[in-house]
XYZ file of C-alpha atoms in Angstrom:
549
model
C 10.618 -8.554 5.770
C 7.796 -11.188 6.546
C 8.099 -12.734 9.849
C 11.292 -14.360 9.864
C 10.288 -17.150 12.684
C 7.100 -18.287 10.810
C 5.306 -17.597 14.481
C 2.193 -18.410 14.820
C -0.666 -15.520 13.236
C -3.602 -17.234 15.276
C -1.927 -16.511 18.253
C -0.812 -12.867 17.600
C -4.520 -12.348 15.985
C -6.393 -14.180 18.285
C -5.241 -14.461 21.774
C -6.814 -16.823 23.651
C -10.263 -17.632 25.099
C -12.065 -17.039 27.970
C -13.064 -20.222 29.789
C -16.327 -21.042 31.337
C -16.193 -23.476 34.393
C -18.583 -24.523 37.156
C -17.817 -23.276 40.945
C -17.584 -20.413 41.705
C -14.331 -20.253 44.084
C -12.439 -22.061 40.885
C -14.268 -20.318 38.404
C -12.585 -17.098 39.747
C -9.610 -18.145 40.025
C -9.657 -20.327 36.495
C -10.891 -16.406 34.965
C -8.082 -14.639 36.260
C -5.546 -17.346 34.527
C -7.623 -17.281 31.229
C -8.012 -13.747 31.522
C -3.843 -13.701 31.904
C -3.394 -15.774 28.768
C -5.652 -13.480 27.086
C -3.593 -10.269 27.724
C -0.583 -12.245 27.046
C 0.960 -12.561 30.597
C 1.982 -16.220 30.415
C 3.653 -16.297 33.556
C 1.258 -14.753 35.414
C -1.168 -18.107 34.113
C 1.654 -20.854 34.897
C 1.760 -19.290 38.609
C -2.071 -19.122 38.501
C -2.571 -22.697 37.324
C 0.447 -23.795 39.194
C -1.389 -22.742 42.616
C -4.650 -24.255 41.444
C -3.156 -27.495 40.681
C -1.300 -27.797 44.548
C -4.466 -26.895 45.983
C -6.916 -29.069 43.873
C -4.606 -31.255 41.684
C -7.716 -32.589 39.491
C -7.810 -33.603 35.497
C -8.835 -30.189 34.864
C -6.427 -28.171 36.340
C -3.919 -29.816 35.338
C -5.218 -29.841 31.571
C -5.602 -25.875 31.930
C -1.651 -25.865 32.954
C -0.981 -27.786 30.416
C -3.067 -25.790 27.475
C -0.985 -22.817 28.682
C 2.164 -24.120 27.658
C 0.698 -24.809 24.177
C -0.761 -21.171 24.214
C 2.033 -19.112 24.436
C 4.206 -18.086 21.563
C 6.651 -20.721 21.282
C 4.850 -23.737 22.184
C 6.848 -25.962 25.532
C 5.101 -29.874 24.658
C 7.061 -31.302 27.055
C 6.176 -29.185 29.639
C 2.474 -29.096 28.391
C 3.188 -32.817 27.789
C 3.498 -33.432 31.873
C 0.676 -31.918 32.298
C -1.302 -33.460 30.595
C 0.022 -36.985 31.934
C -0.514 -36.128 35.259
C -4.359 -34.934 34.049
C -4.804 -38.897 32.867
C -3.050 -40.514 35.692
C -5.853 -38.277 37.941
C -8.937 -39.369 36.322
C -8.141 -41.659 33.237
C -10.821 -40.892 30.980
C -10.100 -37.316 31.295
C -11.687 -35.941 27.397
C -9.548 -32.592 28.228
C -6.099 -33.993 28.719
C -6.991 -36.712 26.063
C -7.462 -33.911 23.935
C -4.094 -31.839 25.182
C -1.898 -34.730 24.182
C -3.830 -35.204 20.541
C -2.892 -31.217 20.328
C 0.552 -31.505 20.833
C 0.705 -34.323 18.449
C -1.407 -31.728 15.783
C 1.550 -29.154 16.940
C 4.424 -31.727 16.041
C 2.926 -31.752 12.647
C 0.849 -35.182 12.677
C -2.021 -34.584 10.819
C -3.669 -37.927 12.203
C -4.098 -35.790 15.158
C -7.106 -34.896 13.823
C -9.074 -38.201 13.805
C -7.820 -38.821 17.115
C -9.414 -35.210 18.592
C -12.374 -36.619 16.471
C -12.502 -39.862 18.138
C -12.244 -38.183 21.225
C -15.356 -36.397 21.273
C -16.929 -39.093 19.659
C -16.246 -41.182 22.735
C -17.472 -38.420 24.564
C -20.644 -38.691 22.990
C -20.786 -34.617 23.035
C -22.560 -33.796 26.196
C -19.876 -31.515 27.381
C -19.864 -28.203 25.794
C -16.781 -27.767 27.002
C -15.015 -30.802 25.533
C -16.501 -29.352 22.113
C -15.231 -26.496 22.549
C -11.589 -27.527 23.660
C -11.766 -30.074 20.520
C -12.201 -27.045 18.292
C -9.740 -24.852 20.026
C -7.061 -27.611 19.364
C -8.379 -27.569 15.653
C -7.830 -23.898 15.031
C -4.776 -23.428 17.077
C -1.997 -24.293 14.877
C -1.413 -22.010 11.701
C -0.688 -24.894 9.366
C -1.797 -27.573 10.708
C -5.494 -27.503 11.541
C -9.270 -28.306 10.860
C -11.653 -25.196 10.664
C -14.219 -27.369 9.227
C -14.493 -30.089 11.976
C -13.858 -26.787 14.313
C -17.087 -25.010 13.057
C -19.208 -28.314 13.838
C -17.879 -28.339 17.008
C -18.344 -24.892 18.185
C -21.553 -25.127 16.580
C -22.843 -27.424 18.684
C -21.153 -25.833 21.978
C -23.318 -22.880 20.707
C -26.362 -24.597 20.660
C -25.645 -26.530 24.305
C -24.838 -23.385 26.101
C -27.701 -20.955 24.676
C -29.811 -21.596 27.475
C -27.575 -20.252 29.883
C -25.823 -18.397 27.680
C -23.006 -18.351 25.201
C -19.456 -17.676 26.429
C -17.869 -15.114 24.402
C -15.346 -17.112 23.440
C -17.256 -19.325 21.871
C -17.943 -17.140 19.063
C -13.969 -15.804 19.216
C -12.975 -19.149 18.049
C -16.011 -19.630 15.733
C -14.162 -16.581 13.882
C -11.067 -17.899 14.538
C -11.779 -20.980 12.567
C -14.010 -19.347 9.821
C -10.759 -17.097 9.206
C -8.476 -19.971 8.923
C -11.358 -20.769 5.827
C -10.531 -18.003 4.254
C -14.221 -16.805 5.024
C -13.688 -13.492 6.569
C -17.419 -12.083 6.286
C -18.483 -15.397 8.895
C -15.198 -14.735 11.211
C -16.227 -11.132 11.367
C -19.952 -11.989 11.922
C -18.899 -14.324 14.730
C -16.703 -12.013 16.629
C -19.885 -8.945 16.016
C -21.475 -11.362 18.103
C -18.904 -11.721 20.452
C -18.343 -8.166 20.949
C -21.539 -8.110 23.373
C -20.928 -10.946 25.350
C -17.163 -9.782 26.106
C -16.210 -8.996 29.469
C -12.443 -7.068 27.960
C -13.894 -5.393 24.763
C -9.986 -4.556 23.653
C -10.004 -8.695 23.214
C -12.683 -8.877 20.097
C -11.749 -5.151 18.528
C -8.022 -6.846 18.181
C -9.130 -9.923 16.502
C -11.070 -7.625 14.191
C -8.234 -5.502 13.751
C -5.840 -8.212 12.504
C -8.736 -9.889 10.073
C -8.977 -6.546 8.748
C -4.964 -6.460 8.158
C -5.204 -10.208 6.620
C -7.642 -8.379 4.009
C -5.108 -5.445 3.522
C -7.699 -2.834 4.706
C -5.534 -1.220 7.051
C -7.900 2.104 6.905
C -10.659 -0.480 8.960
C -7.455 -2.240 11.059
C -6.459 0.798 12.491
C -10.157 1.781 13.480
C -10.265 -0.970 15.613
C -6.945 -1.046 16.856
C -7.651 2.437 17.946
C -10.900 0.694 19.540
C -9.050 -1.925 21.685
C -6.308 0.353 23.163
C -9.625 2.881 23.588
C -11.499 0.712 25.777
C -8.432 -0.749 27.599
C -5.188 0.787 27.247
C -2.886 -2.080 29.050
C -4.300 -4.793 26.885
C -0.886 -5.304 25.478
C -1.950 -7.852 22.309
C -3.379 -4.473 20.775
C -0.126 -2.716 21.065
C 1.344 -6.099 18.873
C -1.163 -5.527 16.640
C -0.721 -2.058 16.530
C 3.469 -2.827 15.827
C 2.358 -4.957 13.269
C 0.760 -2.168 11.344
C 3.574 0.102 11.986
C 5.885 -2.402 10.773
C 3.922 -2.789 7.168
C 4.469 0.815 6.991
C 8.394 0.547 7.634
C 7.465 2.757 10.323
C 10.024 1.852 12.604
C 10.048 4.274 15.739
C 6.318 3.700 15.833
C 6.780 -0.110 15.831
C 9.439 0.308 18.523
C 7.325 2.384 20.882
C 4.512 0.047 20.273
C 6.892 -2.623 21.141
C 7.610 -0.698 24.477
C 4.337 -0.821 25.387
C 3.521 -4.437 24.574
C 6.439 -5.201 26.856
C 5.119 -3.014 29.433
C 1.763 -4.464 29.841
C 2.343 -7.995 29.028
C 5.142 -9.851 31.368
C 8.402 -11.277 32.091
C 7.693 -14.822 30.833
C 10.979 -15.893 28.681
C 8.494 -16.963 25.843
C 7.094 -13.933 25.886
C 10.162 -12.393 25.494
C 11.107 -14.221 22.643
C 8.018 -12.840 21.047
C 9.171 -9.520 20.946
C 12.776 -10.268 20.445
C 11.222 -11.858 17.364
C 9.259 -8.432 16.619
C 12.211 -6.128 16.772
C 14.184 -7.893 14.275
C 10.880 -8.101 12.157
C 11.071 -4.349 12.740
C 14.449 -4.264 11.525
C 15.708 -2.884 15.411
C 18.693 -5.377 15.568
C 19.994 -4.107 18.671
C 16.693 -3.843 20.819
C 16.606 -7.859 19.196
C 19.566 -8.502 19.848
C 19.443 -6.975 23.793
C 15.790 -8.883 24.538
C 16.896 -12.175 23.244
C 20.595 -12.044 25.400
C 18.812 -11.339 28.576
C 16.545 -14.682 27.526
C 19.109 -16.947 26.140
C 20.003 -19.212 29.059
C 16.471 -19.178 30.250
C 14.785 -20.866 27.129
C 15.253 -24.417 25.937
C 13.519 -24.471 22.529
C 16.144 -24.231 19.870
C 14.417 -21.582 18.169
C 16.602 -19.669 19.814
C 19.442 -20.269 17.452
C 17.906 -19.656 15.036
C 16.718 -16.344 15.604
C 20.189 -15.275 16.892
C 21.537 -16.707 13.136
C 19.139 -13.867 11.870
C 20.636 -11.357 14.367
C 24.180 -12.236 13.652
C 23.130 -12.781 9.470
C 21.844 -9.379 9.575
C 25.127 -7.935 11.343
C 27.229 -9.438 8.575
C 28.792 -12.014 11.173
C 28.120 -14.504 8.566
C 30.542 -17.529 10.074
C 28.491 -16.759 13.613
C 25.344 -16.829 11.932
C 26.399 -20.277 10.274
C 27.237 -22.206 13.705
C 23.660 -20.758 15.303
C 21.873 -22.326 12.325
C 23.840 -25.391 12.954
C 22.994 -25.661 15.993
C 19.343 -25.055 15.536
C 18.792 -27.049 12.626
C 21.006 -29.895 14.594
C 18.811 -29.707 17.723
C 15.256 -28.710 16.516
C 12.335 -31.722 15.335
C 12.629 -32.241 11.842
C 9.151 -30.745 11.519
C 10.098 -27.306 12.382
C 12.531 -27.225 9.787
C 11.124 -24.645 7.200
C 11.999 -23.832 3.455
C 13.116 -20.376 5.176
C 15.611 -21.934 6.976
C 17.427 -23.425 3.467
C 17.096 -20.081 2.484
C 18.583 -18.479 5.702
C 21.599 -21.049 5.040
C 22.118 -20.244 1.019
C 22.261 -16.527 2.176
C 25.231 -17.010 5.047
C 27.170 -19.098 2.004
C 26.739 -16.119 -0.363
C 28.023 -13.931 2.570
C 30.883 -16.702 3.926
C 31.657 -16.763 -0.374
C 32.260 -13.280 -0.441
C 35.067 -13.245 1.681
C 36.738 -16.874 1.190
C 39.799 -16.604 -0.989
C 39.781 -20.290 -2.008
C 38.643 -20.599 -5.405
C 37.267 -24.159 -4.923
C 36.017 -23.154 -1.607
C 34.332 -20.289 -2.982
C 32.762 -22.077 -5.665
C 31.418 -24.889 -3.599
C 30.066 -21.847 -1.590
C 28.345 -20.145 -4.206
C 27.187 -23.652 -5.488
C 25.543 -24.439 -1.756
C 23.692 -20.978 -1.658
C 22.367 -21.455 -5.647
C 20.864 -24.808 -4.377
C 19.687 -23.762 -1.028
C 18.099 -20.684 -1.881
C 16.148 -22.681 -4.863
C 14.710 -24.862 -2.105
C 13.165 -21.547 -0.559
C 11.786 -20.173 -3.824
C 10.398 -23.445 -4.854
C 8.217 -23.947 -2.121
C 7.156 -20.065 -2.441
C 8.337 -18.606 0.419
C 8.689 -15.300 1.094
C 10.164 -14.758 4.732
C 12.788 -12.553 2.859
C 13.144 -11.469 -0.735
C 15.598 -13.725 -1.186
C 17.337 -12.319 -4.935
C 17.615 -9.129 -3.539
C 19.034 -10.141 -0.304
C 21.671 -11.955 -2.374
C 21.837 -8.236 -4.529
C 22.685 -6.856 -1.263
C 25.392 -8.985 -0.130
C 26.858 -8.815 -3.545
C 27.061 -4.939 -3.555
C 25.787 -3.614 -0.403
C 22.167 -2.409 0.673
C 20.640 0.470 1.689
C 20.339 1.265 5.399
C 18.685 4.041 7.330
C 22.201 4.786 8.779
C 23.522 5.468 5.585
C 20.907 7.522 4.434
C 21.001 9.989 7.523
C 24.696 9.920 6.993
C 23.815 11.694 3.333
C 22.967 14.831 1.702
C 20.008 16.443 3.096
C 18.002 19.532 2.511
C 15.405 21.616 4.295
C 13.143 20.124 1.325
C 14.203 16.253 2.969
C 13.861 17.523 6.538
C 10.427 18.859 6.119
C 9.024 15.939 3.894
C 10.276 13.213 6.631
C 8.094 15.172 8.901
C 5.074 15.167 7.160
C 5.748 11.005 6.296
C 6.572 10.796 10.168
C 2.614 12.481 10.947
C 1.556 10.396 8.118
C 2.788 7.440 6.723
C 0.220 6.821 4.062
C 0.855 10.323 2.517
C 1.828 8.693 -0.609
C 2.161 12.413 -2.145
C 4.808 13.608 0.349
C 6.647 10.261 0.208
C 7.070 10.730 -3.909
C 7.865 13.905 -2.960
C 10.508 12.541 -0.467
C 11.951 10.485 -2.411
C 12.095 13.107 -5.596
C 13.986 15.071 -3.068
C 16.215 12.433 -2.370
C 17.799 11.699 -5.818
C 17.917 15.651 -6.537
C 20.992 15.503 -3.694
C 22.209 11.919 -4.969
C 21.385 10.839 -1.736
C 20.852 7.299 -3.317
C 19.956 5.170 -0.119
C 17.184 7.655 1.320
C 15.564 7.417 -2.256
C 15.880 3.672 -2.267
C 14.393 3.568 0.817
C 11.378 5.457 0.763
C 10.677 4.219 -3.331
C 10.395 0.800 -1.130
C 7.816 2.741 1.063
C 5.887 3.771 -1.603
C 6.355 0.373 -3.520
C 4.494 -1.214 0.079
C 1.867 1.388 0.350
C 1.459 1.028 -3.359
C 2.277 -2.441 -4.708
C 0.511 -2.109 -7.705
C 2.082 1.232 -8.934
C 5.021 0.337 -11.288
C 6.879 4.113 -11.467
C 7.799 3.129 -7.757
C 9.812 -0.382 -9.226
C 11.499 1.706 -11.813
C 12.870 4.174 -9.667
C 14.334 2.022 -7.277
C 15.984 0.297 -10.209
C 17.626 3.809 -11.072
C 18.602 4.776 -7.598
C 20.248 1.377 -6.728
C 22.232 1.735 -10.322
C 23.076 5.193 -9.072
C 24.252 3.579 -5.726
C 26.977 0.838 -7.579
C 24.272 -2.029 -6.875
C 23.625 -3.663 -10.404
C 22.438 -6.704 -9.058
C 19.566 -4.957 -7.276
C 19.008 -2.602 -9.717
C 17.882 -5.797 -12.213
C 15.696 -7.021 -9.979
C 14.009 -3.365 -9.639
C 13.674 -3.044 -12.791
C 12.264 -6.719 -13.750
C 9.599 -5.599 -11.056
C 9.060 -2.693 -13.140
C 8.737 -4.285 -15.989
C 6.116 -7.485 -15.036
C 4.430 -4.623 -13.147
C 3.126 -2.303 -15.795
C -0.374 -3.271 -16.880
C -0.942 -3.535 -20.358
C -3.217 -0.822 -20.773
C -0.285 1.252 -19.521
C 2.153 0.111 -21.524
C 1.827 2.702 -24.271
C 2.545 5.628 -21.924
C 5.312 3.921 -20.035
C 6.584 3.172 -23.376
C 10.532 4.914 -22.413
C 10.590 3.991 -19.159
C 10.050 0.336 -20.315
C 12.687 0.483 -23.255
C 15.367 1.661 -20.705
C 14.263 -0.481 -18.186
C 14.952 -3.813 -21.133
C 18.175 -1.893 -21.995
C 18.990 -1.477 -18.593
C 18.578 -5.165 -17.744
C 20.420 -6.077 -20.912
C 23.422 -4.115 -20.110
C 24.116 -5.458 -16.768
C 23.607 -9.286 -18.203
C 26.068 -8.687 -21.520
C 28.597 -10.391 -19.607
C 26.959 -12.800 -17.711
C 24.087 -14.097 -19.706
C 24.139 -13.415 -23.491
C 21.060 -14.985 -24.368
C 18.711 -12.686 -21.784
C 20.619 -9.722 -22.805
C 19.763 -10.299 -26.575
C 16.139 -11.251 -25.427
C 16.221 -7.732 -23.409
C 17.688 -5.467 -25.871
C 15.303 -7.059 -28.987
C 12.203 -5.756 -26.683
C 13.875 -2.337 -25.657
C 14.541 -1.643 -29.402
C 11.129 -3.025 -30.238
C 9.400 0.283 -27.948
C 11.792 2.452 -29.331
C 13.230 1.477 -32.324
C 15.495 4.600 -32.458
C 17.366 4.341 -28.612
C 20.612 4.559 -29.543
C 22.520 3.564 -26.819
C 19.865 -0.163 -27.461
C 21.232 0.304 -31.053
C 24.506 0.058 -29.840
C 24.744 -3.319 -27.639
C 22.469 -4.708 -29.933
C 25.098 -4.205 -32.450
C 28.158 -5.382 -30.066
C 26.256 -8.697 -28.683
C 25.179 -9.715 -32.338
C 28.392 -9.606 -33.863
C-alpha cells in the first residue's frame, strides 16, 4: 500500500536544515531549535522558538516560529500564518516573513507563489545569503508544488556568498534536496557528499542519502546508509522512519513496527508528530497500533486530515458506514486543494463495501454505480495509493490476511522457511520456497501472501503473478484471481513467451472462464488466444465451443 495520506516525501527524506545566524547567545539557542526540527522533535522547537520570541520578539524569531509550523508533517498555516504577521507588524520589510506567508500560499496550492518568493528576493536585491537560502527552502519544500530550478539559482548564489566564511551544511542539504525534486539524483547525491563534511549530526546527510537511494530502488545502497545514520547517532529518530520505510517495502511488518517504536522513542510528543506515525502504522498495515496513536491525538489536532485517516482505519476494519461519515467529514471540512484523486477512490471503495450489504436493489445499484464512477476518477489521474481493482476483488470475495494465514495449515517445512524470510527478507529462494510450501498444505492465504512478497522484491518476474492468480482461485476469490493473472499475462516478456507458453494458455482460459458470464466479448477474445498457444487444451476447446454457439 503506497502512502495512503499523500504526506509529504521531502519531509520524511529530508528533514530540515540547520540554520546559520549571527550572535552568538541567539545563535545557540536558534541551533538547538533547528537542531530539534532536524531530529523531528517539533515540540521541543515551538517551546524553543516560543521562549525566543518572549524574550526577543524580533522579525526573525518570529519567522523561525512560524517556518516550524510549516515544517512539521502536517503543515498548521494558520498557526505559521500568525507568525508570520506578527514578523511584518515588527519590522515591515521583513524578506523572511514576506517569504513565510508566499510559502504558505505555495502550500495551499497557488502556484503564483512562486513569482511572489521571486519578487521577494528580487526586492531584496540578494545581499542576504540567508534570504536566498530561505527563498529556496520554500521552493523545495512542498512535494508537488515547487521550483527546484529557481531553488538551485538561489542556493547557488548563497553558496557563493557564504564561501568565505564558510558554507553551512545545509546549504548543500537543500541543494540536493532540490536537484532530487529534478529528477537529477547524481547532483542531489554530489551535493549532500559535500555536505557530509560540513555536518555537525552526520546521521542527518547519511538519511537523506538513504531515502535518494530508495527513490532509485537500490535498497542494497539505502540500507548501507541507513545503517550509517543510526551508526553514528542512534537517537536520530528520522533514520529509524527511514529505516520503517524500508521494512515496510519488504512487507516486513514486525521490523517496521519496532522501527516505529523507536522513531517514537527518540522523536517527541508533538500531536503532529504523532499523526506521522499513526499514518506509518496503517501504511504498515498495524491497524490497531494506528488506530491506538491516532485516538490518543484526536481531540488535540485541528487539521481535518484526521478524518480522513480514521476513514482508512475504520475502511480497513470493514466499518464501511463509519468510514463513510469520517470521509464526510473530512472532505466537508478540508480546503478544496487537499482533496486528492485518492480520496474519490477511498469513497468508491466504502460504496462497494456499503453495496455489499444493502438489500435495496435500487440502493444497491446506485451504490455500485457511485463506486464504478469514483474509483475511475482515481485510476484516471494514475494514482496508486491502493490497488484499487483488487481492493474491490477483496471486498467482493474476501482477502488474504496474516491472521488467516497463521490460522492455517502449517508444517515444520513453513515454520522453518518463515525463519529464514524473517533473518532475510530478500531471500527470494526461501520465499519461493515458502510459498511452494504453502500451497502443498492448501494453505491458500500464506501462499498469496508471500507470492505478493516475491511479486515486490521481484516486480519484473511474471511466475510470481501467475501463482497468485492460482492461489486466490484456490481461495474462492475469482475476482482477484483475474487480476493476477492479467498481471501475469502483460508481464511475460516476449522473449519468454515461448517457454511460458502453458502457463499463458491457462492463464487466457482462466480469465475467460471467470468472464463467460459477465463479459462475452473478453471471454471470446481470451479463449481465441489460449487456444492459439495450445491449440489442443481441451478444457479451451470446450468454452470455446459453448460461448460460440
Amino acid at each position: 500500500m503506497k502512502d495512503i495520506m499523500i504526506m509529504n516525501v521531502k519531509k520524511i527524506a529530508f528533514g530540515a536544515a540547520v540554520v546559520f545566524f549571527s550572535g552568538l547567545a541567539t545563535a545557540q539557542t536558534l541551533q538547538d531549535g533547528i537542531n530539534s526540527i532536524d531530529s523531528d522533535k517539533y515540540a521541543q522547537a515551538k517551546t524553543n522558538f516560543t521562549e525566543m520570541v518572549a524574550k526577543a520578539p524580533t522579525a526573525e524569531n518570529y519567522f523561525y516560529l512560524g517556518n516550524t509550523f510549516l515544517k512539521q508533517g502536517e503543515p498548521d498555516y494558520a498557526k505559521a500564518i500568525e507568525s508570520f504577521n506578527k514578523g511584518l507588524a515588527a519590522d515591515n520589510k521583513s524578506y523572511l516573513n514576506k517569504i513565510g506567508l508566499a510559502t504558505v500560499k505555495l502550500g495551499k496550492g497557488d502556484k503564483s507563489a512562486v513569482a511572489e518568493i521571486q519578487k521577494i528576493v528580487a526586492d531584496s536585491r540578494e545581499k542576504d545569503a540567508e534570504v536566498l537560502f530561505r527563498a529556496a527552502e520554500a521552493l523545495t519544500l512542498f512535494e508537488k508544488n515547487n521550483a527546484p530550478d529557481a531553488a538551485i539559482q538561489y542556493l547557488t548564489k548563497a553558496i557563493e556568498k557564504a564561501e568565505k566564511k564558510g558554507v553551512p551544511a545545509h546549504y548543500y542539504y537543500t541543494l540536493g534536496d532540490a536537484y532530487r525534486i529534478k529528477r537529477a539524483p547524481g547532483e542531489a547525491m554530489s551535493a549532500y557528499d559535500k555536505a557530509l563534511p560540513l555536518a555537525k549530526n552526520k546521521a542527518s546527510v547519511y538519511t537523506r542519502m538513504a531515502t535518494l537511494w530508495m527513490a532509485a530502488q537500490q535498497w542494497q545502497q539505502a540500507k548501507q546508509s541507513i545503517d550509517k545514520a543510526i551508526g553514528v547517532d542512534p537517537t536520530y529518530a528520522p533514520a529509524y522512519k527511514a529505516l520503517a520505510s524500508y521494512d515496510i517495502r519488504y512487507q516486513e511488518n514486525a521490523k517496521a513496527t519496532q522501527d516505529l517504536i523507536n522513531y517514537t522513542k527518540y522523536a517527541d510528543e508533538d500531536p503532529y508528530t504523532q499523526l506521522e506515525i499513526a499514518k506509518l502504522y496503517f501504511t504498515n498495515e498495524d491497524y490497531a497500533n494506528s488506530k491506538n496513536v491516532l485516538d490518543k491525538i484526536f481531540d488535540k489536532i485541528d487539521d481535518p486530515i484526521k478524518f480522513k485517516l480514521r476513514a482508512y482505519q475504520s475502511y480497513a476494519d470493514g466499518n464501511y458506514a463509519e468510514a463513510k461519515q469520517s470521509m464526510d467529514t473530512f472532505i466537508s471540512q478540508a480546503e478544496k486543494t487537499r482533496l486528492q484523486p485518492a480520496d474519490q477512490g477511498l469513497q468508491g471503495l466504502i460504496a462497494a463495501g456499503l453495496a455489499k450489504t444493502e438489500t435495496d436493489a435500487a440502493k444497491k445499484s446506485a451504490l455500485m454505480t457511485e463506486s464504478q464512477q469514483k474509483i475511475a476518477i482515481a485510476k484516471a489521474a494514475k494514482d496508486e495509493t491502493m490497488k484499487w481493482d483488487m481492493e474491490l476483488a477483496n471486498i467482493a470475495g474476501g482477502g488474504a490476511s496474516q491472521a488467516e494465514a497463521e490460522k492455517g495449515p502449517s508444517t515444520p517445512e513453513i515454520e522453518a522457511l518463515k525463519k529464514k524470510v524473517a533473518a532475510n527478507p530478500q531471500d527470494s529462494d526461501s520465499l519461493f520456497k515458502l510459498a511452494t510450501a504453502y500451497q502443498d498444505a492448501k494453505n491458500w492465504n500464506g501462499a498469496i501472501l508471500t507470492w505478493q512478497k516475491m511479486s515486490t522484491l521481484l516486480p519484473d518476474w511474471a511466475p510470481a503473478y501467475y501463482s497468485q492468480g492460482y492461489s486466490y482461485q484456490q481461495a474462492g476469490n475469482n475476482d482477484a484471481a483475474k487480476i493476477a493473472y492479467e498481471k501475469f499475462i502483460s508481464t511475460v516478456k516476449p522473449a519468454d513467451q515461448e517457454a511460458n507458453k502453458q502457463t499463458l494458455a491457462y492463464a487466457y482460459f482462466a480469465v475467460a472462464y471467470m468472464n463467460k458470464d459477465t463479459d462475452r466479448a473478453k471471454a471470446k477474445d481470451y479463449v481465441a488466444k489460449s487456444l492459439q498457444l495450445d491449440p489442443t487444451y481441451q478444457d479451451a476447446v470446450k468454452l470455446n465451443a459453448e460461448i460460440n454457439k
